[in-house]
Amino acid sequence: MIKAKNITLVCNWKMNPKTREKAEKLFSQTKSVFAGTRGLSVIVCPPIAFLPLLKSNSKVVTIGAQNHSAYEEGAHTGEYSAQMIRSIGVTSVILGHSEIRAAGDTNELVNEKIKLAFKGGLMPILCIGEKKRDPEGFYLHELKEQITVALSGIPRAKLSTILFAYEPVWAIGQAATRQTTPEECLESIIFIKKIIADLYDPKVIEGMRFLYGGSVDEKNAELFIKFGGVSGLLIGRACLDPKKLSKIVSSLK
Ligand code: PGA
């Protein structure tokens, strides 16, 4: 029996796998990895095309989306709203992922989407992270701006229902220049908490949840949880391989 202490894992499938059959197989393998675990909550975020097909009746595994529109309805070809995905059983949504920011999402749009996620009844998983970590620390301004704009107009009471994922862009995906160290993660999480404490008040931090994402694998997952100041992980590539995912889960016991 695997017992972890209130750890949240977000599995971001990105635009994978290629077919419905493969998606159903991966989903059932993913559910098996978590069957019988305790203290873990898992949010699987498949591509939009597979969202209506993948149902989970487990309490451990829920379904999230990777994005939604900054509009509620209307003439927005190719888009889908928070309310639409909520109506098919999706309960959370990744917003502000660096790959979507790179395709045009500004901090202001991320803010709009967070508001619509709440309105539609979804839990936002807000991704923030610097493109580069420069020795002068200018990247801290980038983080501050992302957080300040994303949270503009978001009431204090909502903060505990947002999952904050620190995802340094330079550590994400195949283009990653290197892995983040748990110390770097901890530094950033402390900084993020300070920004939020300054925007609201220090007490608000107590009820909040912070995750790390970027090249998480079976070797470093445990280190981020132990030393990185986070209580969860956002996993990309490694969650497409059930063996790797299973090793990550075992390491978190
Ligand atoms: P990765 O992706 O684990 O493949 O680096 C993480 C992410 O993009 O969220």
Tab-separated table of C-alpha atoms in Angstrom, residues 75-232:
chain	number	residue	atom	x	y	z
A	75	ALA	CA	-18.139	33.322	-32.522
A	76	HIS	CA	-14.813	31.793	-31.442
A	77	THR	CA	-14.172	28.982	-33.872
A	78	GLY	CA	-12.136	26.139	-32.436
A	79	GLU	CA	-12.553	27.244	-28.842
A	80	TYR	CA	-14.408	25.700	-25.925
A	81	SER	CA	-15.536	27.276	-22.676
A	82	ALA	CA	-14.987	26.462	-19.016
A	83	GLN	CA	-18.693	25.771	-18.619
A	84	MET	CA	-18.697	23.342	-21.552
A	85	ILE	CA	-15.933	21.172	-20.160
A	86	ARG	CA	-17.405	21.309	-16.669
A	87	SER	CA	-20.661	19.979	-18.125
A	88	ILE	CA	-18.884	16.829	-19.334
A	89	GLY	CA	-17.365	16.032	-15.939
A	90	VAL	CA	-14.065	17.928	-16.048
A	91	THR	CA	-13.262	19.444	-12.648
A	92	SER	CA	-10.022	21.365	-13.138
A	93	VAL	CA	-8.027	23.126	-15.830
A	94	ILE	CA	-4.379	24.003	-16.459
A	95	LEU	CA	-4.109	27.723	-17.249
A	96	GLY	CA	-1.079	29.764	-18.260
A	97	HIS	CA	1.016	26.801	-19.349
A	98	SER	CA	4.189	28.102	-21.006
A	99	GLU	CA	3.358	26.335	-24.278
A	100	ILE	CA	0.046	28.205	-24.413
A	101	ARG	CA	1.658	31.469	-23.323
A	102	ALA	CA	4.160	30.951	-26.187
A	103	ALA	CA	1.182	30.636	-28.552
A	104	GLY	CA	-0.142	34.028	-27.423
A	105	ASP	CA	-1.714	33.890	-23.963
A	106	THR	CA	-0.795	37.047	-22.071
A	107	ASN	CA	-0.968	37.487	-18.304
A	108	GLU	CA	-4.218	39.411	-18.843
A	109	LEU	CA	-5.770	36.523	-20.763
A	110	VAL	CA	-4.673	34.101	-18.060
A	111	ASN	CA	-6.444	36.336	-15.539
A	112	GLU	CA	-9.640	36.329	-17.641
A	113	LYS	CA	-9.473	32.553	-17.912
A	114	ILE	CA	-9.042	32.091	-14.155
A	115	LYS	CA	-12.175	34.156	-13.587
A	116	LEU	CA	-14.080	32.074	-16.132
A	117	ALA	CA	-12.777	28.831	-14.628
A	118	PHE	CA	-14.266	29.866	-11.286
A	119	LYS	CA	-17.493	30.981	-12.913
A	120	GLY	CA	-17.744	27.634	-14.714
A	121	GLY	CA	-17.017	25.642	-11.549
A	122	LEU	CA	-13.476	24.503	-12.391
A	123	MET	CA	-10.370	24.518	-10.204
A	124	PRO	CA	-7.579	26.443	-11.945
A	125	ILE	CA	-4.066	24.985	-12.030
A	126	LEU	CA	-2.116	28.176	-12.629
A	127	CYS	CA	1.304	27.768	-14.237
A	128	ILE	CA	3.922	30.434	-13.694
A	129	GLY	CA	7.607	30.361	-14.457
A	130	GLU	CA	10.432	32.390	-15.905
A	131	LYS	CA	11.814	31.864	-19.400
A	132	LYS	CA	15.411	32.236	-18.220
A	133	ARG	CA	17.008	32.295	-14.798
A	134	ASP	CA	19.529	35.142	-15.070
A	135	PRO	CA	22.148	35.628	-12.343
A	136	GLU	CA	21.035	39.246	-11.774
A	137	GLY	CA	17.594	38.039	-10.733
A	138	PHE	CA	15.581	39.928	-13.373
A	139	TYR	CA	13.518	36.769	-13.729
A	140	LEU	CA	11.964	37.614	-10.376
A	141	HIS	CA	10.232	40.590	-12.026
A	142	GLU	CA	8.775	38.243	-14.626
A	143	LEU	CA	7.401	35.967	-11.906
A	144	LYS	CA	6.016	38.913	-9.957
A	145	GLU	CA	4.262	40.282	-13.028
A	146	GLN	CA	2.764	36.890	-13.920
A	147	ILE	CA	1.362	36.420	-10.421
A	148	THR	CA	0.157	39.985	-9.899
A	149	VAL	CA	-1.743	40.167	-13.184
A	150	ALA	CA	-3.086	36.595	-13.007
A	151	LEU	CA	-4.556	37.254	-9.552
A	152	SER	CA	-5.938	40.702	-10.295
A	153	GLY	CA	-9.536	40.837	-9.056
A	154	ILE	CA	-9.381	37.320	-7.574
A	155	PRO	CA	-10.831	37.402	-4.065
A	156	ARG	CA	-8.743	36.150	-1.148
A	157	ALA	CA	-11.233	33.357	-0.409
A	158	LYS	CA	-10.538	31.799	-3.813
A	159	LEU	CA	-6.780	31.429	-3.368
A	160	SER	CA	-6.958	28.096	-1.565
A	161	THR	CA	-8.828	26.670	-4.551
A	162	ILE	CA	-6.074	27.494	-7.044
A	163	LEU	CA	-3.193	25.065	-7.538
A	164	PHE	CA	-0.053	27.125	-8.141
A	165	ALA	CA	2.432	25.307	-10.345
A	166	TYR	CA	5.940	26.742	-10.557
A	167	GLU	CA	7.199	25.675	-13.968
A	168	PRO	CA	10.445	27.318	-15.097
A	169	VAL	CA	10.254	27.318	-18.891
A	170	TRP	CA	13.939	26.416	-19.300
A	171	ALA	CA	13.337	23.136	-17.446
A	172	ILE	CA	10.255	21.997	-19.395
A	173	GLY	CA	10.063	19.344	-22.080
A	174	GLN	CA	12.636	18.055	-24.524
A	175	ALA	CA	14.081	21.520	-25.036
A	176	ALA	CA	14.985	21.786	-21.332
A	177	THR	CA	18.507	23.139	-20.887
A	178	ARG	CA	18.885	21.357	-17.526
A	179	GLN	CA	16.872	20.181	-14.539
A	180	THR	CA	15.848	22.540	-11.751
A	181	THR	CA	17.460	21.728	-8.433
A	182	PRO	CA	15.196	21.330	-5.397
A	183	GLU	CA	16.994	24.361	-3.881
A	184	GLU	CA	16.113	26.527	-6.894
A	185	CYS	CA	12.541	25.316	-6.660
A	186	LEU	CA	12.395	26.161	-2.956
A	187	GLU	CA	13.809	29.662	-3.572
A	188	SER	CA	11.171	30.340	-6.213
A	189	ILE	CA	8.344	28.970	-4.090
A	190	ILE	CA	9.412	31.235	-1.206
A	191	PHE	CA	9.476	34.183	-3.591
A	192	ILE	CA	6.033	33.297	-5.015
A	193	LYS	CA	4.612	33.037	-1.500
A	194	LYS	CA	6.079	36.432	-0.638
A	195	ILE	CA	4.438	38.032	-3.685
A	196	ILE	CA	1.072	36.529	-2.785
A	197	ALA	CA	1.486	37.512	0.878
A	198	ASP	CA	2.213	41.107	-0.209
A	199	LEU	CA	-0.820	41.149	-2.524
A	200	TYR	CA	-3.176	39.768	0.145
A	201	ASP	CA	-1.754	39.004	3.591
A	202	PRO	CA	0.737	36.449	4.942
A	203	LYS	CA	-1.935	34.286	6.556
A	204	VAL	CA	-3.498	33.420	3.217
A	205	ILE	CA	-0.463	31.292	2.322
A	206	GLU	CA	-1.328	28.664	4.944
A	207	GLY	CA	-4.278	27.285	3.024
A	208	MET	CA	-2.606	27.342	-0.384
A	209	ARG	CA	-1.082	24.560	-2.466
A	210	PHE	CA	2.071	24.791	-4.563
A	211	LEU	CA	3.369	22.355	-7.161
A	212	TYR	CA	6.546	22.014	-9.187
A	213	GLY	CA	6.687	21.087	-12.885
A	214	GLY	CA	9.480	20.729	-15.447
A	215	SER	CA	11.317	17.476	-16.294
A	216	VAL	CA	9.926	15.670	-13.259
A	217	ASP	CA	10.994	12.018	-13.388
A	218	GLU	CA	11.384	8.967	-11.203
A	219	LYS	CA	14.776	10.199	-9.947
A	220	ASN	CA	13.904	13.737	-8.884
A	221	ALA	CA	10.194	13.596	-7.896
A	222	GLU	CA	10.874	12.679	-4.299
A	223	LEU	CA	13.559	15.380	-3.960
A	224	PHE	CA	11.180	18.143	-5.049
A	225	ILE	CA	8.609	16.978	-2.521
A	226	LYS	CA	11.186	16.644	0.270
A	227	PHE	CA	13.267	19.752	-0.351
A	228	GLY	CA	11.511	21.877	-2.976
A	229	GLY	CA	8.821	23.419	-0.775
A	230	VAL	CA	5.958	21.913	-2.792
A	231	SER	CA	3.214	19.422	-2.048
A	232	GLY	CA	2.704	18.253	-5.581
